Amino acid sequence: MTGTPAPPGTGDPAPFTAADYAARMRRAAQSAADAGLDGVLVAPGPDLVWLTGYRPVETERLTLLVLRAGDDPVLVVPTLEAPDAAEAAGAPALTLRDWTDGKDPYEAAATLLDRSGRFGISDNAWAMHLLGLSGRLPGTHYVALTEALPMLRAVKDAAELERLAAAGAAADATFEEIRKVSFAGRRETDVAADLAELLRQFGHSQVDFTVVGSGPNGANPHHEAGDRVIERGDMVVLDFGGLKHGYGSDTSRTVHVGEPDAEERKVHDLVRAAQEAGFRAVRPGVACQDVDRAARAVIADAGYGDRFIHRTGHGIGVTTHEPPYMIEGERRALVPGMCFSVEPGVYLPGRFGVRIEDIVTVTDDGGRRLNNTSRELVIVD
């Protein structure tokens, strides 16, 4: 695609500093202690990036950040990767302990841990590394960070919110451009490729998903764009996002190729009303499940309750899906700085689906949308 305007925004945000990462590591260690844990063990992945700014390649060699309240952070790394680790933005706030090939990496880590301690460990830690640690220290116990500290990354500071807002603006710009392209007569994969290219043109370094669900495929919420040729008369669900400046975007809009019929308009209007109700429920102190309840009630009252088949929302930050979740049973209260999607949908098998999604952040007195394109039914060619 050519001729798209310049990406939104005024330039790259200021980078996070060693002091920023040091504060995050202290907070993680103290949160673990408050939860009755003896520390936090962080493998390569989004938690390590958020805590240290270090993004190593994930391999069979052990890399592990050890955080304990009252102790200096220590990053256990392979010797051949130590120079890269030392260049990470958060490196001045931690101690590097390297180990060489042929040595036991679990011994290097074990000396930092209580022999009978209970530790939180990042969800994406490799099983071989967890088993290696527990084999070296059979008296230790481990719990996934999502279970032990689900809110560790949930509340964003001003700098993080700036990045999320920029990612949301880039996704909005992508939608404004994609609605101008031809849909009829093209494959879903063609439109998905356009979405990915636009996200990158508007500053995304990573595209995580480009859902294009046309006609009956739109009734599958996570439909992978396929070879189906989009036809006039199709409802088309668009759900796309990725990372810009290291923070996520995720938005959904449903368009129609040509004029919709009465039921298609009715269902779209219903989902739009449900999305508005979910957004209006956002304010500090409200339970996450109440956002889900507000959106779901609108759809259920209209007789489509059994066709809303997923949660109303998920958190977003350095990953596009993370806690908190807007779902029945989640009684955790919203607090300012939380960011999550509000995305009700109605799915009619064999016919069509509708989903409308914005990223929302909790403010001191309500909520603020980070996606601001029209939620009306958009007609495309």
GROMACS .gro file of C-alpha atoms in nm:
model
  381
    1MET     CA    1   0.000   0.000   0.000
    2THR     CA    2   0.123   0.349  -0.072
    3GLY     CA    3   0.031   0.704   0.005
    4THR     CA    4  -0.057   0.661   0.371
    5PRO     CA    5  -0.006   0.965   0.595
    6ALA     CA    6   0.271   0.998   0.850
    7PRO     CA    7   0.230   0.800   1.173
    8PRO     CA    8   0.042   0.980   1.452
    9GLY     CA    9   0.238   1.124   1.741
   10THR     CA   10   0.523   1.366   1.785
   11GLY     CA   11   0.814   1.125   1.807
   12ASP     CA   12   0.956   0.854   2.025
   13PRO     CA   13   0.893   0.875   2.399
   14ALA     CA   14   1.181   0.923   2.641
   15PRO     CA   15   1.341   0.587   2.720
   16PHE     CA   16   1.297   0.424   3.058
   17THR     CA   17   1.596   0.478   3.286
   18ALA     CA   18   1.792   0.257   3.523
   19ALA     CA   19   1.605   0.431   3.807
   20ASP     CA   20   1.272   0.332   3.650
   21TYR     CA   21   1.379  -0.032   3.631
   22ALA     CA   22   1.523  -0.025   3.983
   23ALA     CA   23   1.188   0.099   4.117
   24ARG     CA   24   1.004  -0.179   3.933
   25MET     CA   25   1.237  -0.445   4.073
   26ARG     CA   26   1.199  -0.311   4.427
   27ARG     CA   27   0.822  -0.308   4.389
   28ALA     CA   28   0.818  -0.664   4.256
   29ALA     CA   29   1.036  -0.789   4.541
   30GLN     CA   30   0.825  -0.615   4.804
   31SER     CA   31   0.501  -0.735   4.644
   32ALA     CA   32   0.634  -1.089   4.662
   33ALA     CA   33   0.721  -1.050   5.030
   34ASP     CA   34   0.375  -0.906   5.099
   35ALA     CA   35   0.225  -1.212   4.929
   36GLY     CA   36   0.423  -1.446   5.154
   37LEU     CA   37   0.683  -1.538   4.895
   38ASP     CA   38   1.057  -1.555   4.951
   39GLY     CA   39   1.129  -1.395   4.617
   40VAL     CA   40   1.057  -1.371   4.246
   41LEU     CA   41   1.237  -1.563   3.971
   42VAL     CA   42   1.209  -1.410   3.625
   43ALA     CA   43   1.298  -1.591   3.304
   44PRO     CA   44   1.338  -1.428   2.960
   45GLY     CA   45   1.009  -1.287   2.839
   46PRO     CA   46   0.783  -0.988   2.899
   47ASP     CA   47   0.836  -0.980   3.276
   48LEU     CA   48   1.213  -0.959   3.233
   49VAL     CA   49   1.179  -0.685   2.971
   50TRP     CA   50   0.947  -0.486   3.197
   51LEU     CA   51   1.172  -0.525   3.500
   52THR     CA   52   1.515  -0.476   3.342
   53GLY     CA   53   1.486  -0.368   2.978
   54TYR     CA   54   1.679  -0.683   2.882
   55ARG     CA   55   1.539  -0.896   2.598
   56PRO     CA   56   1.767  -1.198   2.544
   57VAL     CA   57   1.706  -1.476   2.300
   58GLU     CA   58   1.533  -1.762   2.481
   59THR     CA   59   1.755  -2.071   2.467
   60GLU     CA   60   1.839  -2.379   2.668
   61ARG     CA   61   2.100  -2.175   2.859
   62LEU     CA   62   1.965  -2.045   3.190
   63THR     CA   63   1.901  -1.674   3.229
   64LEU     CA   64   1.724  -1.587   3.555
   65LEU     CA   65   1.658  -1.266   3.746
   66VAL     CA   66   1.636  -1.318   4.122
   67LEU     CA   67   1.448  -1.056   4.323
   68ARG     CA   68   1.421  -1.069   4.703
   69ALA     CA   69   1.306  -0.794   4.938
   70GLY     CA   70   1.605  -0.636   5.109
   71ASP     CA   71   1.860  -0.788   4.869
   72ASP     CA   72   2.015  -0.643   4.556
   73PRO     CA   73   1.869  -0.783   4.233
   74VAL     CA   74   2.086  -1.046   4.067
   75LEU     CA   75   2.070  -1.158   3.704
   76VAL     CA   76   2.218  -1.502   3.638
   77VAL     CA   77   2.335  -1.514   3.275
   78PRO     CA   78   2.552  -1.728   3.048
   79THR     CA   79   2.902  -1.583   3.022
   80LEU     CA   80   2.876  -1.545   2.645
   81GLU     CA   81   2.563  -1.329   2.688
   82ALA     CA   82   2.690  -1.119   2.980
   83PRO     CA   83   2.814  -0.832   2.759
   84ASP     CA   84   2.466  -0.789   2.610
   85ALA     CA   85   2.305  -0.806   2.953
   86ALA     CA   86   2.541  -0.537   3.077
   87GLU     CA   87   2.414  -0.305   2.803
   88ALA     CA   88   2.049  -0.332   2.909
   89ALA     CA   89   1.893  -0.010   3.039
   90GLY     CA   90   1.827  -0.164   3.380
   91ALA     CA   91   2.170  -0.325   3.417
   92PRO     CA   92   2.314  -0.049   3.645
   93ALA     CA   93   2.043  -0.139   3.899
   94LEU     CA   94   2.140  -0.506   3.932
   95THR     CA   95   2.433  -0.744   3.978
   96LEU     CA   96   2.531  -0.983   3.700
   97ARG     CA   97   2.638  -1.334   3.793
   98ASP     CA   98   2.759  -1.529   3.492
   99TRP     CA   99   2.817  -1.898   3.444
  100THR     CA  100   3.021  -2.073   3.173
  101ASP     CA  101   2.933  -2.368   2.952
  102GLY     CA  102   3.027  -2.690   3.127
  103LYS     CA  103   2.933  -2.555   3.470
  104ASP     CA  104   2.603  -2.617   3.649
  105PRO     CA  105   2.384  -2.306   3.597
  106TYR     CA  106   2.139  -2.421   3.863
  107GLU     CA  107   2.413  -2.417   4.122
  108ALA     CA  108   2.479  -2.052   4.036
  109ALA     CA  109   2.112  -1.974   4.091
  110ALA     CA  110   2.062  -2.203   4.391
  111THR     CA  111   2.311  -2.012   4.604
  112LEU     CA  112   2.077  -1.711   4.583
  113LEU     CA  113   1.771  -1.898   4.712
  114ASP     CA  114   1.650  -2.036   5.044
  115ARG     CA  115   1.665  -2.414   5.037
  116SER     CA  116   1.305  -2.439   5.154
  117GLY     CA  117   1.173  -2.113   5.006
  118ARG     CA  118   0.856  -2.043   4.814
  119PHE     CA  119   0.909  -1.839   4.500
  120GLY     CA  120   0.702  -1.682   4.229
  121ILE     CA  121   0.830  -1.769   3.883
  122SER     CA  122   0.740  -1.614   3.550
  123ASP     CA  123   0.476  -1.808   3.360
  124ASN     CA  124   0.689  -1.862   3.052
  125ALA     CA  125   0.990  -2.013   3.233
  126TRP     CA  126   1.100  -2.331   3.058
  127ALA     CA  127   1.004  -2.654   3.232
  128MET     CA  128   1.364  -2.777   3.206
  129HIS     CA  129   1.485  -2.477   3.405
  130LEU     CA  130   1.216  -2.507   3.671
  131LEU     CA  131   1.289  -2.878   3.705
  132GLY     CA  132   1.660  -2.804   3.720
  133LEU     CA  133   1.609  -2.562   4.009
  134SER     CA  134   1.374  -2.790   4.199
  135GLY     CA  135   1.615  -3.081   4.148
  136ARG     CA  136   1.899  -2.876   4.295
  137LEU     CA  137   1.676  -2.746   4.579
  138PRO     CA  138   1.412  -3.014   4.638
  139GLY     CA  139   1.271  -2.828   4.938
  140THR     CA  140   1.166  -2.524   4.735
  141HIS     CA  141   0.819  -2.453   4.604
  142TYR     CA  142   0.715  -2.244   4.304
  143VAL     CA  143   0.400  -2.063   4.195
  144ALA     CA  144   0.329  -1.895   3.862
  145LEU     CA  145   0.348  -1.514   3.873
  146THR     CA  146   0.005  -1.479   3.715
  147GLU     CA  147  -0.134  -1.664   4.017
  148ALA     CA  148   0.093  -1.516   4.283
  149LEU     CA  149   0.125  -1.155   4.164
  150PRO     CA  150  -0.140  -1.107   3.894
  151MET     CA  151  -0.138  -0.728   3.929
  152LEU     CA  152   0.241  -0.687   3.909
  153ARG     CA  153   0.229  -0.504   3.574
  154ALA     CA  154  -0.139  -0.406   3.578
  155VAL     CA  155  -0.120  -0.044   3.699
  156LYS     CA  156   0.061   0.173   3.448
  157ASP     CA  157   0.251   0.491   3.526
  158ALA     CA  158   0.234   0.807   3.315
  159ALA     CA  159   0.516   0.701   3.083
  160GLU     CA  160   0.354   0.366   3.017
  161LEU     CA  161   0.018   0.529   2.953
  162GLU     CA  162   0.185   0.758   2.699
  163ARG     CA  163   0.311   0.454   2.510
  164LEU     CA  164  -0.024   0.277   2.524
  165ALA     CA  165  -0.197   0.590   2.397
  166ALA     CA  166   0.048   0.611   2.107
  167ALA     CA  167  -0.011   0.246   2.022
  168GLY     CA  168  -0.387   0.304   2.034
  169ALA     CA  169  -0.360   0.609   1.807
  170ALA     CA  170  -0.158   0.405   1.557
  171ALA     CA  171  -0.424   0.132   1.557
  172ASP     CA  172  -0.691   0.400   1.504
  173ALA     CA  173  -0.497   0.541   1.209
  174THR     CA  174  -0.474   0.189   1.068
  175PHE     CA  175  -0.852   0.151   1.082
  176GLU     CA  176  -0.909   0.488   0.917
  177GLU     CA  177  -0.693   0.373   0.626
  178ILE     CA  178  -0.824   0.016   0.596
  179ARG     CA  179  -1.182   0.137   0.564
  180LYS     CA  180  -1.078   0.310   0.240
  181VAL     CA  181  -0.957  -0.007   0.067
  182SER     CA  182  -1.165  -0.247  -0.142
  183PHE     CA  183  -1.297  -0.553   0.042
  184ALA     CA  184  -1.530  -0.721  -0.209
  185GLY     CA  185  -1.357  -0.972  -0.433
  186ARG     CA  186  -1.043  -0.994  -0.217
  187ARG     CA  187  -0.935  -1.272   0.017
  188GLU     CA  188  -0.935  -1.226   0.393
  189THR     CA  189  -0.558  -1.275   0.386
  190ASP     CA  190  -0.522  -0.979   0.148
  191VAL     CA  191  -0.697  -0.746   0.392
  192ALA     CA  192  -0.501  -0.895   0.682
  193ALA     CA  193  -0.177  -0.818   0.497
  194ASP     CA  194  -0.296  -0.459   0.447
  195LEU     CA  195  -0.363  -0.430   0.822
  196ALA     CA  196  -0.019  -0.560   0.911
  197GLU     CA  197   0.152  -0.324   0.668
  198LEU     CA  198  -0.045  -0.027   0.799
  199LEU     CA  199   0.034  -0.108   1.163
  200ARG     CA  200   0.403  -0.111   1.074
  201GLN     CA  201   0.375   0.212   0.875
  202PHE     CA  202   0.216   0.372   1.180
  203GLY     CA  203   0.506   0.273   1.403
  204HIS     CA  204   0.444  -0.080   1.525
  205SER     CA  205   0.761  -0.285   1.562
  206GLN     CA  206   0.560  -0.605   1.609
  207VAL     CA  207   0.226  -0.718   1.467
  208ASP     CA  208   0.065  -0.979   1.691
  209PHE     CA  209  -0.264  -1.051   1.511
  210THR     CA  210  -0.477  -0.940   1.217
  211VAL     CA  211  -0.816  -1.110   1.243
  212VAL     CA  212  -1.034  -1.069   0.933
  213GLY     CA  213  -1.355  -1.269   0.975
  214SER     CA  214  -1.589  -1.225   0.680
  215GLY     CA  215  -1.945  -1.350   0.659
  216PRO     CA  216  -1.983  -1.679   0.851
  217ASN     CA  217  -1.616  -1.669   0.953
  218GLY     CA  218  -1.696  -1.364   1.167
  219ALA     CA  219  -1.891  -1.593   1.402
  220ASN     CA  220  -1.555  -1.739   1.515
  221PRO     CA  221  -1.403  -1.475   1.751
  222HIS     CA  222  -1.044  -1.585   1.683
  223HIS     CA  223  -1.080  -1.677   1.318
  224GLU     CA  224  -0.747  -1.689   1.136
  225ALA     CA  225  -0.767  -1.492   0.814
  226GLY     CA  226  -0.803  -1.743   0.534
  227ASP     CA  227  -0.855  -1.773   0.161
  228ARG     CA  228  -1.227  -1.699   0.169
  229VAL     CA  229  -1.313  -1.431  -0.086
  230ILE     CA  230  -1.505  -1.146   0.074
  231GLU     CA  231  -1.841  -1.085  -0.092
  232ARG     CA  232  -2.081  -0.794  -0.112
  233GLY     CA  233  -2.331  -0.834   0.169
  234ASP     CA  234  -2.068  -0.966   0.415
  235MET     CA  235  -2.026  -0.841   0.767
  236VAL     CA  236  -1.649  -0.838   0.839
  237VAL     CA  237  -1.494  -0.843   1.185
  238LEU     CA  238  -1.153  -0.672   1.202
  239ASP     CA  239  -0.941  -0.727   1.515
  240PHE     CA  240  -0.577  -0.622   1.502
  241GLY     CA  241  -0.287  -0.507   1.716
  242GLY     CA  242   0.072  -0.545   1.822
  243LEU     CA  243   0.348  -0.349   1.992
  244LYS     CA  244   0.460   0.010   1.943
  245HIS     CA  245   0.738   0.150   2.166
  246GLY     CA  246   0.714  -0.185   2.349
  247TYR     CA  247   0.346  -0.145   2.446
  248GLY     CA  248   0.035  -0.301   2.301
  249SER     CA  249  -0.251  -0.202   2.078
  250ASP     CA  250  -0.568  -0.405   2.027
  251THR     CA  251  -0.887  -0.281   1.864
  252SER     CA  252  -1.185  -0.435   1.688
  253ARG     CA  253  -1.434  -0.281   1.450
  254THR     CA  254  -1.698  -0.453   1.237
  255VAL     CA  255  -1.761  -0.324   0.886
  256HIS     CA  256  -2.013  -0.420   0.620
  257VAL     CA  257  -1.951  -0.462   0.249
  258GLY     CA  258  -2.236  -0.269   0.094
  259GLU     CA  259  -2.565  -0.199   0.267
  260PRO     CA  260  -2.654  -0.424   0.564
  261ASP     CA  261  -2.995  -0.576   0.623
  262ALA     CA  262  -3.216  -0.493   0.922
  263GLU     CA  263  -3.092  -0.775   1.146
  264GLU     CA  264  -2.727  -0.696   1.078
  265ARG     CA  265  -2.788  -0.336   1.180
  266LYS     CA  266  -2.983  -0.450   1.486
  267VAL     CA  267  -2.704  -0.677   1.607
  268HIS     CA  268  -2.437  -0.416   1.543
  269ASP     CA  269  -2.636  -0.152   1.731
  270LEU     CA  270  -2.680  -0.400   2.018
  271VAL     CA  271  -2.308  -0.469   2.045
  272ARG     CA  272  -2.233  -0.096   2.026
  273ALA     CA  273  -2.475  -0.034   2.315
  274ALA     CA  274  -2.315  -0.317   2.515
  275GLN     CA  275  -1.967  -0.177   2.454
  276GLU     CA  276  -2.083   0.165   2.569
  277ALA     CA  277  -2.237   0.013   2.883
  278GLY     CA  278  -1.913  -0.169   2.961
  279PHE     CA  279  -1.715   0.150   2.917
  280ARG     CA  280  -1.955   0.351   3.133
  281ALA     CA  281  -1.911   0.097   3.414
  282VAL     CA  282  -1.537   0.172   3.439
  283ARG     CA  283  -1.439   0.372   3.746
  284PRO     CA  284  -1.212   0.323   4.048
  285GLY     CA  285  -1.342   0.077   4.306
  286VAL     CA  286  -1.567  -0.113   4.067
  287ALA     CA  287  -1.499  -0.486   4.047
  288CYS     CA  288  -1.362  -0.616   3.717
  289GLN     CA  289  -1.660  -0.849   3.689
  290ASP     CA  290  -1.896  -0.553   3.695
  291VAL     CA  291  -1.760  -0.431   3.362
  292ASP     CA  292  -1.838  -0.773   3.218
  293ARG     CA  293  -2.182  -0.772   3.380
  294ALA     CA  294  -2.270  -0.428   3.241
  295ALA     CA  295  -2.186  -0.523   2.882
  296ARG     CA  296  -2.332  -0.873   2.908
  297ALA     CA  297  -2.664  -0.755   3.051
  298VAL     CA  298  -2.737  -0.545   2.742
  299ILE     CA  299  -2.684  -0.842   2.512
  300ALA     CA  300  -2.869  -1.088   2.736
  301ASP     CA  301  -3.169  -0.858   2.772
  302ALA     CA  302  -3.198  -0.847   2.393
  303GLY     CA  303  -3.210  -1.227   2.375
  304TYR     CA  304  -2.858  -1.288   2.246
  305GLY     CA  305  -2.692  -1.382   2.576
  306ASP     CA  306  -2.588  -1.729   2.460
  307ARG     CA  307  -2.417  -1.576   2.158
  308PHE     CA  308  -2.173  -1.366   2.365
  309ILE     CA  309  -1.919  -1.642   2.422
  310HIS     CA  310  -1.608  -1.478   2.568
  311ARG     CA  311  -1.504  -1.244   2.848
  312THR     CA  312  -1.560  -0.873   2.804
  313GLY     CA  313  -1.195  -0.776   2.832
  314HIS     CA  314  -0.830  -0.841   2.912
  315GLY     CA  315  -0.544  -0.629   3.036
  316ILE     CA  316  -0.279  -0.491   2.803
  317GLY     CA  317   0.071  -0.355   2.848
  318VAL     CA  318   0.404  -0.500   2.734
  319THR     CA  319   0.193  -0.791   2.607
  320THR     CA  320  -0.140  -0.765   2.429
  321HIS     CA  321  -0.309  -1.004   2.676
  322GLU     CA  322  -0.238  -0.990   3.050
  323PRO     CA  323  -0.424  -0.938   3.380
  324PRO     CA  324  -0.665  -0.797   3.481
  325TYR     CA  325  -0.954  -0.976   3.310
  326MET     CA  326  -1.307  -0.841   3.283
  327ILE     CA  327  -1.493  -1.162   3.357
  328GLU     CA  328  -1.750  -1.297   3.602
  329GLY     CA  329  -1.580  -1.405   3.923
  330GLU     CA  330  -1.299  -1.147   3.908
  331ARG     CA  331  -1.377  -0.934   4.212
  332ARG     CA  332  -1.055  -0.734   4.210
  333ALA     CA  333  -1.130  -0.361   4.215
  334LEU     CA  334  -1.029  -0.128   3.935
  335VAL     CA  335  -0.770   0.136   4.023
  336PRO     CA  336  -0.641   0.432   3.823
  337GLY     CA  337  -0.376   0.329   3.573
  338MET     CA  338  -0.519  -0.012   3.488
  339CYS     CA  339  -0.556  -0.064   3.112
  340PHE     CA  340  -0.775  -0.325   2.948
  341SER     CA  341  -1.003  -0.396   2.655
  342VAL     CA  342  -1.380  -0.364   2.654
  343GLU     CA  343  -1.491  -0.590   2.367
  344PRO     CA  344  -1.836  -0.749   2.375
  345GLY     CA  345  -1.951  -0.944   2.074
  346VAL     CA  346  -2.240  -1.140   1.929
  347TYR     CA  347  -2.170  -1.444   1.710
  348LEU     CA  348  -2.434  -1.616   1.497
  349PRO     CA  349  -2.290  -1.947   1.367
  350GLY     CA  350  -2.302  -1.990   0.992
  351ARG     CA  351  -2.407  -1.628   0.942
  352PHE     CA  352  -2.196  -1.345   1.084
  353GLY     CA  353  -2.040  -1.193   1.395
  354VAL     CA  354  -2.000  -0.846   1.544
  355ARG     CA  355  -1.734  -0.726   1.788
  356ILE     CA  356  -1.644  -0.372   1.895
  357GLU     CA  357  -1.332  -0.319   2.108
  358ASP     CA  358  -1.153  -0.028   2.265
  359ILE     CA  359  -0.861  -0.017   2.505
  360VAL     CA  360  -0.968   0.173   2.817
  361THR     CA  361  -0.763   0.310   3.106
  362VAL     CA  362  -0.904   0.379   3.451
  363THR     CA  363  -0.884   0.745   3.555
  364ASP     CA  364  -0.941   0.909   3.893
  365ASP     CA  365  -1.313   0.948   3.823
  366GLY     CA  366  -1.401   0.705   3.545
  367GLY     CA  367  -1.242   0.570   3.230
  368ARG     CA  368  -1.072   0.702   2.917
  369ARG     CA  369  -1.075   0.532   2.579
  370LEU     CA  370  -0.742   0.490   2.401
  371ASN     CA  371  -0.924   0.404   2.077
  372ASN     CA  372  -1.144   0.672   1.927
  373THR     CA  373  -1.251   0.567   1.579
  374SER     CA  374  -1.622   0.551   1.503
  375ARG     CA  375  -1.814   0.270   1.664
  376GLU     CA  376  -2.098   0.310   1.414
  377LEU     CA  377  -2.135   0.044   1.145
  378VAL     CA  378  -1.894   0.146   0.869
  379ILE     CA  379  -1.990   0.065   0.509
  380VAL     CA  380  -1.700  -0.039   0.284
  381ASP     CA  381  -1.676  -0.127  -0.084
   0.00000   0.00000   0.00000
